[in-house]
Structures are given as structure tokens and as C-alpha cells.
Tab-separated table of C-alpha atoms in Angstrom:
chain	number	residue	atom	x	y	z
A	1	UNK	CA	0.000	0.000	0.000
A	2	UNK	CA	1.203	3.685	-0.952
A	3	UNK	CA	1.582	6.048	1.745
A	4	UNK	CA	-1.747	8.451	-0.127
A	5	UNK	CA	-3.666	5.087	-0.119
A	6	UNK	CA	-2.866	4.184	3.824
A	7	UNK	CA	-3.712	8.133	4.079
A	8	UNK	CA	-6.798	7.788	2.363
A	9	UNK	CA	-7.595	4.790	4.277
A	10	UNK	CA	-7.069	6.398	7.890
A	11	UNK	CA	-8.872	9.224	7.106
A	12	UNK	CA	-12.320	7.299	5.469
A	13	UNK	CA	-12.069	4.823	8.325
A	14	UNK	CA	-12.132	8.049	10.857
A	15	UNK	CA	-16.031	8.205	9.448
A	16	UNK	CA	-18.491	6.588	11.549
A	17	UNK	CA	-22.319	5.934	10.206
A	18	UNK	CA	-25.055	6.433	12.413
A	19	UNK	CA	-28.374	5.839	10.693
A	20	UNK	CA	-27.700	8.257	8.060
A	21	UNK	CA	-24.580	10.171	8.385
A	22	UNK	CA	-22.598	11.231	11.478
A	23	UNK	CA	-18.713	11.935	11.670
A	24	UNK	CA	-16.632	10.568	14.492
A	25	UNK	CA	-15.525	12.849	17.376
A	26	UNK	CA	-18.518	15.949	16.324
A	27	UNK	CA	-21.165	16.449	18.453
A	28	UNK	CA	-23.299	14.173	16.142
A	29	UNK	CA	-21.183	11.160	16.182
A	30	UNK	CA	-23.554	9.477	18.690
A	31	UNK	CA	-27.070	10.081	17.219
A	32	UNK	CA	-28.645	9.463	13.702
A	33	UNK	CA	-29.150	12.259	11.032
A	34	UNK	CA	-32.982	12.986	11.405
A	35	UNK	CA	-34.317	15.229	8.563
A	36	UNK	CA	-36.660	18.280	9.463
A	37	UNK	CA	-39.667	19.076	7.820
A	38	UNK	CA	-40.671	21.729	5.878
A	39	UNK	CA	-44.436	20.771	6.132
A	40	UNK	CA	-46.891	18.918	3.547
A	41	UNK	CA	-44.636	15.860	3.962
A	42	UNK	CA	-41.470	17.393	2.171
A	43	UNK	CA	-38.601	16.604	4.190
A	44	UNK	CA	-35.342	18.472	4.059
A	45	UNK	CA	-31.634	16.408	4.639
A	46	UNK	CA	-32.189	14.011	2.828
A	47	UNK	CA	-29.494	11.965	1.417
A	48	UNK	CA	-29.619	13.186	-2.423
A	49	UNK	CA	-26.353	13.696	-4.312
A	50	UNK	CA	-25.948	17.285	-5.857
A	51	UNK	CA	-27.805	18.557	-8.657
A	52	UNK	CA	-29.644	14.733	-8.915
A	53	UNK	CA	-32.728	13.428	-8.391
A	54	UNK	CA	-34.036	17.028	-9.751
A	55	UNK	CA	-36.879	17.913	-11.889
A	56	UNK	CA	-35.526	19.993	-14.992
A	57	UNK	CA	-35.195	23.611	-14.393
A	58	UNK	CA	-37.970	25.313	-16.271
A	59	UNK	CA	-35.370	28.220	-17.507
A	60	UNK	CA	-32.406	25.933	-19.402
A	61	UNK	CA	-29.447	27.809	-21.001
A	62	UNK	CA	-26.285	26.695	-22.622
A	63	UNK	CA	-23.002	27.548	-20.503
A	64	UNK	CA	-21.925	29.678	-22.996
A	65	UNK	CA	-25.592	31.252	-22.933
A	66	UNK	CA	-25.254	31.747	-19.269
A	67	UNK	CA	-21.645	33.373	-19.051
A	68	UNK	CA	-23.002	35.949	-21.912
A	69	UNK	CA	-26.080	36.647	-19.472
A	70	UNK	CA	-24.176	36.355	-15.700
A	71	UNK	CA	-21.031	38.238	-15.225
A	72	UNK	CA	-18.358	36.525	-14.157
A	73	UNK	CA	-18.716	36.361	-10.376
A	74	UNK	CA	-22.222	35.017	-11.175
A	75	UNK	CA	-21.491	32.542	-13.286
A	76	UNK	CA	-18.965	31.229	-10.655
A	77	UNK	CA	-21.969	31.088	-7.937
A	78	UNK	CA	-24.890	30.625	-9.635
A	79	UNK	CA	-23.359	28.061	-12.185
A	80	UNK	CA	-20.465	26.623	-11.016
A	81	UNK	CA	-21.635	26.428	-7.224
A	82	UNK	CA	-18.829	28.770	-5.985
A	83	UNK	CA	-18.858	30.969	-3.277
A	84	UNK	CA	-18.119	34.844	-2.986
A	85	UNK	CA	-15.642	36.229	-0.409
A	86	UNK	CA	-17.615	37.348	3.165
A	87	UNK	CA	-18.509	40.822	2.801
A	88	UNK	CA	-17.916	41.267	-0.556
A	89	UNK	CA	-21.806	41.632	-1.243
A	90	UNK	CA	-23.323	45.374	-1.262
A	91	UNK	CA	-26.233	43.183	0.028
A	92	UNK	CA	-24.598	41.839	3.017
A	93	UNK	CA	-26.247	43.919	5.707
A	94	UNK	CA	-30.234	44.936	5.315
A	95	UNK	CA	-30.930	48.073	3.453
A	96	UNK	CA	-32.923	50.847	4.776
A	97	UNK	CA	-35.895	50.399	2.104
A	98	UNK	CA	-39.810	49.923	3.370
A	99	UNK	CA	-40.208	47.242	0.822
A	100	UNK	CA	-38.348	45.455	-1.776
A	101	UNK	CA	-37.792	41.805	-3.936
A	102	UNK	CA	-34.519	39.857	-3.965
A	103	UNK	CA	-34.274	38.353	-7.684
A	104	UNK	CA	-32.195	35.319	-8.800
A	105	UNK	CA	-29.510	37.235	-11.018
A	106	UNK	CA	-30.435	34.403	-13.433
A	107	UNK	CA	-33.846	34.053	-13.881
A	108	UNK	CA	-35.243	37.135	-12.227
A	109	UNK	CA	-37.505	35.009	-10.263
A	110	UNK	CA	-38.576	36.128	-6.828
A	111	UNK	CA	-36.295	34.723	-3.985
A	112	UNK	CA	-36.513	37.014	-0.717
A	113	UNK	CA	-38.143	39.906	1.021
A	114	UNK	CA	-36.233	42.417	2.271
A	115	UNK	CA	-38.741	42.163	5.439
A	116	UNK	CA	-36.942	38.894	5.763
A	117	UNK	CA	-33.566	39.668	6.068
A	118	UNK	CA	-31.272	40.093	8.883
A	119	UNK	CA	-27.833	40.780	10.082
A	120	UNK	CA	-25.984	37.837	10.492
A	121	UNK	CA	-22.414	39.004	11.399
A	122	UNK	CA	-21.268	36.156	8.941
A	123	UNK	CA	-20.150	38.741	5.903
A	124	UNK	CA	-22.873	37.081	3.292
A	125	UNK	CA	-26.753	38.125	2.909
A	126	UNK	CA	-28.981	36.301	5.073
A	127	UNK	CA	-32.445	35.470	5.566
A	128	UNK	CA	-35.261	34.282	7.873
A	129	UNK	CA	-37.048	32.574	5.021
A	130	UNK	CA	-38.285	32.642	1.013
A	131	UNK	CA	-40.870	34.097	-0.421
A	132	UNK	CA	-42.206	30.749	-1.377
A	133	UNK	CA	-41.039	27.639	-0.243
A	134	UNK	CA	-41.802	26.714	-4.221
A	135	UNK	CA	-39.016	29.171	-5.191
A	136	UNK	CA	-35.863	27.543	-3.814
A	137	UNK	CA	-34.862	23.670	-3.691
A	138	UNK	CA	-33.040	22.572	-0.832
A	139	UNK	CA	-30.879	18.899	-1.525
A	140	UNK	CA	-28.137	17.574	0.677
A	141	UNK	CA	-24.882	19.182	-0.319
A	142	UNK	CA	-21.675	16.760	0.324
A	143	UNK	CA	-18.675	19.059	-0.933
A	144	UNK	CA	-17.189	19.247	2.599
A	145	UNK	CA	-17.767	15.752	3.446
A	146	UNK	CA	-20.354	16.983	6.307
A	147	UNK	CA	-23.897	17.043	4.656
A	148	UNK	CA	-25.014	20.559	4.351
A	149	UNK	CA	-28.740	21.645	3.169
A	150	UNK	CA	-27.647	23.232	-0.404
A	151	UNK	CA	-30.559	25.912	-1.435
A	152	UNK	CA	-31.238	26.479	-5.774
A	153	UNK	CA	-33.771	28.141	-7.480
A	154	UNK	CA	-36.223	26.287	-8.498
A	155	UNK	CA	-36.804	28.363	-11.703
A	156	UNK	CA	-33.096	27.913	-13.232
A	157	UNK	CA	-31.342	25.592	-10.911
A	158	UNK	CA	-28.831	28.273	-9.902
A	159	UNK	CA	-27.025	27.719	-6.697
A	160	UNK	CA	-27.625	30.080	-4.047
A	161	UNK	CA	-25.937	29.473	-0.965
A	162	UNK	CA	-26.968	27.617	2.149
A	163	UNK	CA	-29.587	26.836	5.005
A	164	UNK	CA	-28.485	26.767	8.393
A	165	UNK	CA	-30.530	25.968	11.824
A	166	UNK	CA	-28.943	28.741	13.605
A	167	UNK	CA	-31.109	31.500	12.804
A	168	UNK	CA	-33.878	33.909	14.571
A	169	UNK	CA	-37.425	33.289	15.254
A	170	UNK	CA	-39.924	32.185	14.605
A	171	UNK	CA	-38.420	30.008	11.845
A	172	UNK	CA	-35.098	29.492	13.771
A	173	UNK	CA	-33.349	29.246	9.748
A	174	UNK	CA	-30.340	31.368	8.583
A	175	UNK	CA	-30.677	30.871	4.827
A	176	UNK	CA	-27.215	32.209	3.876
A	177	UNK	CA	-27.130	33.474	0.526
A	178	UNK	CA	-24.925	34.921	-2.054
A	179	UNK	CA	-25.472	38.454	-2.983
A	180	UNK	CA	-23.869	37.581	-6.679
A	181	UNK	CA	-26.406	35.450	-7.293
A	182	UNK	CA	-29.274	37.907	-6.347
A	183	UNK	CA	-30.382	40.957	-7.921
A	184	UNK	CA	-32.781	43.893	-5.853
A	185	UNK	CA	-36.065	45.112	-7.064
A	186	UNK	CA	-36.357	48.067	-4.899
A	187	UNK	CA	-39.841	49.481	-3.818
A	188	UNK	CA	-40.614	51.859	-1.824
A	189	UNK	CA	-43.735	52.552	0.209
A	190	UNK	CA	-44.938	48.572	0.331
């Protein structure tokens, strides 16, 4: 055996299954992965590999299609799943509007309220919730090993950013987002 292969071998035998998924020595090592509902039976977490198991995106481009349409930060989030530096995002911290829309910067289709976001301290926009729990997708994201809930629009598949459990009430979510991948429609008055 090589010395990567005996590496490789150490580190994937670290990994301990516990119904689901758990990793050995984190707080979840002991107890199974249990899913949370969104309601009407959909269940979030589970296991799904990345962009699979999906229905087709109603708005379908060609890459080079999308990098004429996205620029290139964009395209990096929205189509190649990447994430933008913290803080980088004029939409990082709440603007002082009485009403406004967060758009996909793909589609255009209507993400967030601005009534809905919040301050996270993290560097990245962040929200309580959606404006429909039709317009984003949430599937199990498994790029850094630990299963994360990955959130897409539903309209053109474009990856957003994440959904965390560490958020305020009532819905106790921090959907953290990627301003490149969003767009403001800004209205005043409500």
C-alpha cells in the first residue's frame, strides 16, 4: 500500500455511520441524522447527491448562454456552485428600504423579502425565510464531506448558498445566501 492510499484509508475509516450520516468525534457522532420538515410531507436532509434526483429547471441555457447573461462572479456562484468572499456583497447587511424583492440574477424570479432579512455578522446576505417555499430547492450538499442543506432556485437551478438551523425566530433558519447570485427590485412605500 502507498503512503496516499494508507492516508486515504485512515482518514475514510475516521467516518463513523449512524443511521444516516454522522462523523466521528462531532457532536453528532452518537445520534442518527434525522431530517426536518418543511411541512406537507417534504422533508429536508435528505441523502440526495448534488444537482440529482431534480426535476428539470424550467429556464435551461447553454453555458456559454449563461456566461453571456451572468457576469463573471455570477457565473462562478450561480453556475459553477462557488462561493463569494464574506462581505464582498453590497447586500450583506439589510438596506434601509420599506419594501423590496430579492431576484435570482439568473432568472429574475422572486427569492426574498427584504422584510426577511437580517444581520448575520457572517459577511454574506442572510435570511429568515423565502418568499415561497416553491421558489428555492433545498438537496443535501456533500462538498465538505459533512452534509449541508444546499438551497437552488427552483426556476433555473442556480445555486444560491446555504440553510443553516442557527437562525432567529420564529423560523429558527439562517438561509445564507450569495449576494452575486441575487439581484434587488427596490420598492418603496410597500
Amino acid at each position: 500500500q502507498s503512503a496516499p492510499q494508507a492516508a486515504t484509508r485512515r482518514r475514510w475509516s475516521r467516518l463513523k455511520v449512524c443511521g444516516d450520516v454522522a462523523i466521528a468525534g462531532t457532536p453528532y457522532a452518537d445520534r442518527p441524522h434525522r431530517p426536518r420538515s418543511l411541512g406537507d410531507g417534504d422533508r429536508v436532509g435528505r441523502m440526495r447527491w448534488r444537482r440529482r434526483n431534480r426535476a428539470e429547471p424550467e429556464v435551461q441555457r447553454s453555458d456559454a448562454e449563461w456566461r453571456g447573461v451572468l457576469d463573471p462572479e455570477a457565473y462562478r456562484v450561480l453556475r459553477k456552485a462557488g462561493t463569494e468572499r464574506p462581505g464582498s456583497s453590497p447586500y450583506a447587511k439589510p438596506p434601509s428600504l420599506d419594501a423590496g424583492v430579492y431576484r435570482c440574477a439568473g432568472c429574475q424570479a422572486e427569492l426574498f423579502l427584504i422584510g426577511d432579512q437580517f444581520d448575520s455578522g457572517t459577511g454574506w446576505p442572510s435570511f429568515s425565510r423565502p418568499t415561497d417555499e416553491t421558489a428555492v430547492e433545498l438537496t443535501t450538499d456533500f462538498t465538505l464531506i459533512v452534509p449541508r442543506r444546499e438551497a437552488t432556485c427552483a426556476r433555473c437551478g442556480g445555486h444560491l448558498g446555504h440553510v443553516f438551523n442557527d437562525g432567529p425566530a420564529p423560523s429558527g433558519q439562517r438561509w445564507c445566501i450569495n449576494g452575486a447570485a441575487l439581484g434587488l427590485d427596490e420598492r418603496n412605500g410597500g
